[in-house]
GROMACS .gro file of C-alpha atoms in nm:
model
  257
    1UNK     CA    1  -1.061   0.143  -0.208
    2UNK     CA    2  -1.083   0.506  -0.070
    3UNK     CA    3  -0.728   0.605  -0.150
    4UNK     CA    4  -0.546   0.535  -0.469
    5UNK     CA    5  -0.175   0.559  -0.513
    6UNK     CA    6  -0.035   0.606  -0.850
    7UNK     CA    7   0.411   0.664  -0.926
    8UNK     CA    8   0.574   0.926  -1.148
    9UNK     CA    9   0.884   0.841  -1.171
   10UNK     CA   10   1.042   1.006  -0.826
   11UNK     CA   11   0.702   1.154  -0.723
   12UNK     CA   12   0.438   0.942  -0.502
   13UNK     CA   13   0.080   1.059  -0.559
   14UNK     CA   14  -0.201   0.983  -0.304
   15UNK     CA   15  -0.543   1.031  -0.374
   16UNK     CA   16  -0.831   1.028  -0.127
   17UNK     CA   17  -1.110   0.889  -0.343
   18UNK     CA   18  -1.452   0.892  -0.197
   19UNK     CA   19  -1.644   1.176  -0.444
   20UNK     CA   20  -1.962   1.105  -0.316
   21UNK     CA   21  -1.889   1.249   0.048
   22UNK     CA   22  -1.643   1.525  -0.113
   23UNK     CA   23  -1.376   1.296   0.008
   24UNK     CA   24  -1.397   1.326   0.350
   25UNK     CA   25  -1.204   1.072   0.572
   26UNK     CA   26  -1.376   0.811   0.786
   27UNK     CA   27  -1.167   0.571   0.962
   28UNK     CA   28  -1.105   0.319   0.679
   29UNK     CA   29  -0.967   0.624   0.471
   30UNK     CA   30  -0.775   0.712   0.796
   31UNK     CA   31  -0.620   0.396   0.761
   32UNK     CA   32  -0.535   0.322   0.438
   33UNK     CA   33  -0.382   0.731   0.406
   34UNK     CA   34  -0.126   0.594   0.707
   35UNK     CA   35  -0.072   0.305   0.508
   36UNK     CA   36   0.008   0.515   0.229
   37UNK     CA   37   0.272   0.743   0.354
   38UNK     CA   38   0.443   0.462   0.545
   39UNK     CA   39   0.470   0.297   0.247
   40UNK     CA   40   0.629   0.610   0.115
   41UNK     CA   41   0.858   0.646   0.358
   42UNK     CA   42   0.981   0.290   0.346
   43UNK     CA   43   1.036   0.312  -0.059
   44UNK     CA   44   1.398   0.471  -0.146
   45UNK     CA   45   1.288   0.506  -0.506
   46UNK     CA   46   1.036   0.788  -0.404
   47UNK     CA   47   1.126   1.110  -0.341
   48UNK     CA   48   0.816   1.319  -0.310
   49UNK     CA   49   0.416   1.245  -0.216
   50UNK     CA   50   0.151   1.449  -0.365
   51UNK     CA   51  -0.141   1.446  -0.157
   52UNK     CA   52  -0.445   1.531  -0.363
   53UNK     CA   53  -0.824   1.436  -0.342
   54UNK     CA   54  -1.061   1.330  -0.640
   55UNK     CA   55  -1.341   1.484  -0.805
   56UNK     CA   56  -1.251   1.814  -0.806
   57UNK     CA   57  -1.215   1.866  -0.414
   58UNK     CA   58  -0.943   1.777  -0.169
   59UNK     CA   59  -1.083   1.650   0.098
   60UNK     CA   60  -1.445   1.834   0.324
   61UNK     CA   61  -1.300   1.700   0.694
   62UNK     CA   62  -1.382   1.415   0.882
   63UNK     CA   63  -1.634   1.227   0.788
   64UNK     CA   64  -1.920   1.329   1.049
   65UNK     CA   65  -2.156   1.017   0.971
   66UNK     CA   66  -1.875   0.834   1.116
   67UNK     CA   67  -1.834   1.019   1.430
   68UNK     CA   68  -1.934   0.718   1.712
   69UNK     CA   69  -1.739   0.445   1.487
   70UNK     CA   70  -1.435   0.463   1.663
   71UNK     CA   71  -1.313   0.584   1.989
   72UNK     CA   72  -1.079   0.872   1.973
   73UNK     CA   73  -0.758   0.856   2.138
   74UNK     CA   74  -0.587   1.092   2.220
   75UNK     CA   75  -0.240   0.899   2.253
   76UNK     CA   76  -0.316   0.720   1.910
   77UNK     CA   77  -0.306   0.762   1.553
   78UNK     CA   78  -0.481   1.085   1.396
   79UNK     CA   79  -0.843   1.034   1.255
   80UNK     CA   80  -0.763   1.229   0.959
   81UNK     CA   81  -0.471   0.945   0.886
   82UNK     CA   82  -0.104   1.062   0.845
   83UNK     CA   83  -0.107   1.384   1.019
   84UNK     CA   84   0.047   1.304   1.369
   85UNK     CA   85   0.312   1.160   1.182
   86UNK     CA   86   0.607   1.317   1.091
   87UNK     CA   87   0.783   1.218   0.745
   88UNK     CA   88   1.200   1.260   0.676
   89UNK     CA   89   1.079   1.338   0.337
   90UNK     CA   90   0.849   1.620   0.152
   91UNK     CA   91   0.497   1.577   0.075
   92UNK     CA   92   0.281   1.828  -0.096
   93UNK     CA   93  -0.087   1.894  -0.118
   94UNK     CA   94  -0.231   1.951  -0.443
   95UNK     CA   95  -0.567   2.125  -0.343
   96UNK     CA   96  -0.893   2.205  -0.587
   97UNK     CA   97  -1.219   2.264  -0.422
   98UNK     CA   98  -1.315   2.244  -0.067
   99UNK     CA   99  -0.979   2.162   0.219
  100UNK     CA  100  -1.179   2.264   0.537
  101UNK     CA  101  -1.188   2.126   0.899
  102UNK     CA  102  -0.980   1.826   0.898
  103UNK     CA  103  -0.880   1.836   0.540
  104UNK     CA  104  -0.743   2.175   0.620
  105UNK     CA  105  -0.574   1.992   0.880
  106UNK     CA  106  -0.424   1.731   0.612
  107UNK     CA  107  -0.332   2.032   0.394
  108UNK     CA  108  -0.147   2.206   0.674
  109UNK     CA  109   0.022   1.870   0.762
  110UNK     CA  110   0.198   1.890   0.399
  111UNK     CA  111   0.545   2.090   0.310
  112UNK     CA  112   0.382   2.268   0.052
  113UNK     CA  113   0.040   2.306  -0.077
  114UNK     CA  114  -0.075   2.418  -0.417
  115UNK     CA  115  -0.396   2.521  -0.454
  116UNK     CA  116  -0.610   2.587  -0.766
  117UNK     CA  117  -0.766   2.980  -0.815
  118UNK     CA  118  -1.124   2.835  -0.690
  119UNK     CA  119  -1.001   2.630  -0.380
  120UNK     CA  120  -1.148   2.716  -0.054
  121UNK     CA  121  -0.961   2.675   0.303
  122UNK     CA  122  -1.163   2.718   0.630
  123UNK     CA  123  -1.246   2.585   0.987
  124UNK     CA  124  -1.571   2.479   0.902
  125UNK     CA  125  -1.634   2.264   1.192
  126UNK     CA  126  -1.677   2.558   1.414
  127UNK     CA  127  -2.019   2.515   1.275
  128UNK     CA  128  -2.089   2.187   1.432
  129UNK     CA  129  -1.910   2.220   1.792
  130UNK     CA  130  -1.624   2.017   1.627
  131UNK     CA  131  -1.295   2.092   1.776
  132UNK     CA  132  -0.949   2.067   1.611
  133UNK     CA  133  -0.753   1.763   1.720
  134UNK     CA  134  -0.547   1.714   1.415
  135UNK     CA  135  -0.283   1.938   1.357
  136UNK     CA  136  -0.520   2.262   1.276
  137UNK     CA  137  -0.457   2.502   1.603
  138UNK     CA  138  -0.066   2.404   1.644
  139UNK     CA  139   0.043   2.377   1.244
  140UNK     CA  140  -0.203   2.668   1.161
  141UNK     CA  141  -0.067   2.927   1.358
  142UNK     CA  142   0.263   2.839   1.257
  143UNK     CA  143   0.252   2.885   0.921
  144UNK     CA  144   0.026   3.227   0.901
  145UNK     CA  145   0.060   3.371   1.218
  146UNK     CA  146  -0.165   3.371   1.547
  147UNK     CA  147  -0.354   3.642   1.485
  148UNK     CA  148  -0.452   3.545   1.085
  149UNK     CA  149  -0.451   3.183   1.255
  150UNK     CA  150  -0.724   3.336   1.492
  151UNK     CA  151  -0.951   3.465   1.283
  152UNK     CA  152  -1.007   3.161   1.108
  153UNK     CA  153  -1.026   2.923   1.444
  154UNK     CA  154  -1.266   3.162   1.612
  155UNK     CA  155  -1.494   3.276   1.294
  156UNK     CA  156  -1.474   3.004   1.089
  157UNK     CA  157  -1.492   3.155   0.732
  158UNK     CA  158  -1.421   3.066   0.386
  159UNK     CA  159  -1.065   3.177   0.288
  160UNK     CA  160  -1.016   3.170  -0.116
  161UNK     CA  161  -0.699   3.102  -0.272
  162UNK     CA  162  -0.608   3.433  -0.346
  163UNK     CA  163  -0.634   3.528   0.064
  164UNK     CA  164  -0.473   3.224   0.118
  165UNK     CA  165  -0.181   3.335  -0.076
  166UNK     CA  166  -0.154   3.612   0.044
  167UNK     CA  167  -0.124   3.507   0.401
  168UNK     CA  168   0.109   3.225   0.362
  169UNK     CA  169  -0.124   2.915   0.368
  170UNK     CA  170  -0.151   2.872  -0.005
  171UNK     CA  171   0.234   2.824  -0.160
  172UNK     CA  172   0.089   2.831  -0.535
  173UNK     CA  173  -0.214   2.951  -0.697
  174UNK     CA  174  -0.263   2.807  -0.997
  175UNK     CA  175  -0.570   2.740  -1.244
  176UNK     CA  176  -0.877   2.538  -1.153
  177UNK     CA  177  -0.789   2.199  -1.269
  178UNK     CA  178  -0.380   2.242  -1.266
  179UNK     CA  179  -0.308   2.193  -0.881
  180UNK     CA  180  -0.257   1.840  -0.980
  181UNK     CA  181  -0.015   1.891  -1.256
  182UNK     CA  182   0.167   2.204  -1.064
  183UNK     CA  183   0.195   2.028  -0.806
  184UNK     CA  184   0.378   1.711  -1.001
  185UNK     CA  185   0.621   1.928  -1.171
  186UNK     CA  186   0.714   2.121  -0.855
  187UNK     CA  187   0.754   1.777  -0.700
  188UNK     CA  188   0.966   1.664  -0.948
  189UNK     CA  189   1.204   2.009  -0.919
  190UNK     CA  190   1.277   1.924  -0.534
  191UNK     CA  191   1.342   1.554  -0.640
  192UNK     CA  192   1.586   1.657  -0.874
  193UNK     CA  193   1.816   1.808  -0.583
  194UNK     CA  194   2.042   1.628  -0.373
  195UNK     CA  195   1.852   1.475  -0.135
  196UNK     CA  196   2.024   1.420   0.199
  197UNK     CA  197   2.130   1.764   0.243
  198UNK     CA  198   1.763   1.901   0.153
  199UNK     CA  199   1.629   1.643   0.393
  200UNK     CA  200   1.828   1.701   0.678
  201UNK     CA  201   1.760   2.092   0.620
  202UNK     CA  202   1.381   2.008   0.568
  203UNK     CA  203   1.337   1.795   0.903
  204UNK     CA  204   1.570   2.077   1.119
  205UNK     CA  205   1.312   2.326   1.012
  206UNK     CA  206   1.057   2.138   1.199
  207UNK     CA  207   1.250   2.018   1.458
  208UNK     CA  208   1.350   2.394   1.595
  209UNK     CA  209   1.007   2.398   1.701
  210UNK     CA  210   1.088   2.152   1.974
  211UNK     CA  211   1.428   2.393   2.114
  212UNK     CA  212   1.491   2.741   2.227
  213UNK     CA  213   1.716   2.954   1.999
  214UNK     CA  214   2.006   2.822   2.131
  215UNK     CA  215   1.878   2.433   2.113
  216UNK     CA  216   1.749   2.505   1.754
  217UNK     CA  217   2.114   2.661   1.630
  218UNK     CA  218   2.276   2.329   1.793
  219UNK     CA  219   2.046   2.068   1.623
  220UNK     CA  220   2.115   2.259   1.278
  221UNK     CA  221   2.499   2.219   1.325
  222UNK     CA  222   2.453   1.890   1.439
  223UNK     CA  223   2.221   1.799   1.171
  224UNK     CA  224   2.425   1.953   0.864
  225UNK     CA  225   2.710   1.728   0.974
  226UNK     CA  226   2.560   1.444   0.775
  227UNK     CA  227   2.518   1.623   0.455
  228UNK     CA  228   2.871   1.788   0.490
  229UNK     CA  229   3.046   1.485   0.497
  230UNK     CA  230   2.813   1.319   0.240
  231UNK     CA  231   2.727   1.539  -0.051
  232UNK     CA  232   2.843   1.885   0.018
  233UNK     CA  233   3.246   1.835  -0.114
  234UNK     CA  234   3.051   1.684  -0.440
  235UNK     CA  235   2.801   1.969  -0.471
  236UNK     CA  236   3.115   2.218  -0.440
  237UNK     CA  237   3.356   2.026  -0.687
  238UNK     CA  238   3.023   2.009  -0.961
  239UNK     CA  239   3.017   2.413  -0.891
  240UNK     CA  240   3.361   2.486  -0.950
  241UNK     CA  241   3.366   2.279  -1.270
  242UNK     CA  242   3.100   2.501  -1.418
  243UNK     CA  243   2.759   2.372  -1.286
  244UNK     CA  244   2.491   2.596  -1.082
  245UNK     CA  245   2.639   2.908  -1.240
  246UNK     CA  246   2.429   3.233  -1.342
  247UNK     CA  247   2.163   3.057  -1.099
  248UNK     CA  248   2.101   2.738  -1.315
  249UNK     CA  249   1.841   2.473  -1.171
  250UNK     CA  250   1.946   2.216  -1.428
  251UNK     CA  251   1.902   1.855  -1.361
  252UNK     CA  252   2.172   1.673  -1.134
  253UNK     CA  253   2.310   1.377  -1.197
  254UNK     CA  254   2.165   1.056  -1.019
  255UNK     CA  255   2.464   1.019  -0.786
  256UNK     CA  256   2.439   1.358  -0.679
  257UNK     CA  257   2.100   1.285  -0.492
   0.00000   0.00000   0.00000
């Protein structure tokens, strides 16, 4: 199998495992990564994915010795797997190495993305005449900005970690060989809050994409009525009986979440 899933506890952990091609995705992998994070989605117990590659490299792009094995369609599935989907909970990327063309485009597609001091980000494909059709030129943007989104789209150069940072496409910079195991315990921090009301707020952040500023301020209110009525009075009692206070992030009880 190209993909191995493993649990812990609250946090699911996908791994793209094909080492010998730097884990880049051909269309089986494309496959089996939906299968993945439907599964995911469809399991209560899990809170979190982790979306990490093997080896010591997240994932190099699409695989281009499978380009001609399937038709692309435009209307369908993405070829890098999960990324024209759009998940009601959070997924991270954990990166080390190489996340360039469409594994950029997988790392984008996550929340967050931690990425190890050597990691390397870029649109690589420029090189071949490959275009972006995964994500890359709308979620890019987004996150760092047009122009910063620009300059890697039109040049197509290596961006390290600490760039990355710097511009808002890394989250975490951490050690070579910890973006794995930074990336589990900050999975297992957002787990630990109460999850409809950070879910609802997570999916209206990406959902004011689709309204003007009007639209986007009515979906919130209409979206936070949900969590109000479900968790908020419980969070608000827990505070007034002592916990939260002086900023504490301590572990909430399971029927808080």
């Amino acid at each position: 199998m190209s993909v191995a899933i493993a649990k812990d506890g609250p946090v699911t952990i996908v791994t793209i495992d094909r080492p010998n091609k730097r884990n880049a995705v051909d269309p089986t992998t494309a496959e089996a990564l939906r299968d993945a994070f439907t599964a995911f989605a469809a399991d209560e117990a899990a809170k979190v994915a982790i979306l990490t590659g093997s080896a010591g490299h997240f994932c190099a792009g699409f695989d281009l010795g499978a380009v001609g094995a399937s038709r692309h369609d435009p209307d369908g599935p993405g070829p890098m797997g999960p990324t024209r989907m759009l998940m009601d909970k959070p997924v991270i990327a954990a990166i080390e190495g190489h996340a360039v063309a469409g594994g950029l485009e997988l790392a984008l597609w996550c929340d967050l993305r931690v990425a190890a001091a050597g990691a390397v980000f870029g649109v690589y494909c420029r090189r071949w005449g490959v275009p972006l059709i995964d994500g890359g030129t709308v979620r890019l943007p987004r996150i760092v900005g047009q122009g910063r989104a620009l300059d890697m789209i039109l040049t197509g150069r290596p961006v390290a970690a600490d760039e990355a940072q710097r511009i808002g496409l890394a989250d975490r910079v951490v050690p070579d060989g910890d973006a794995l195991s930074a990336a589990i315990d900050l999975a297992k921090h957002v787990a630990a809050f109460p999850q409809i009301c950070m879910n609802s707020d997570r999916l209206s952040a990406y959902r004011q994409w689709d309204f003007d500023i009007e639209g986007a301020l009515a979906h919130e209110a209409r979206a936070g009525v949900i969590p109000l009525r479900e968790g908020a009075a419980a969070g608000a009692r827990r505070f007034t009986e002592g916990a939260g206070r002086g900023g504490s992030f301590a572990p909430l009880r399971e029927t808080d979440c």
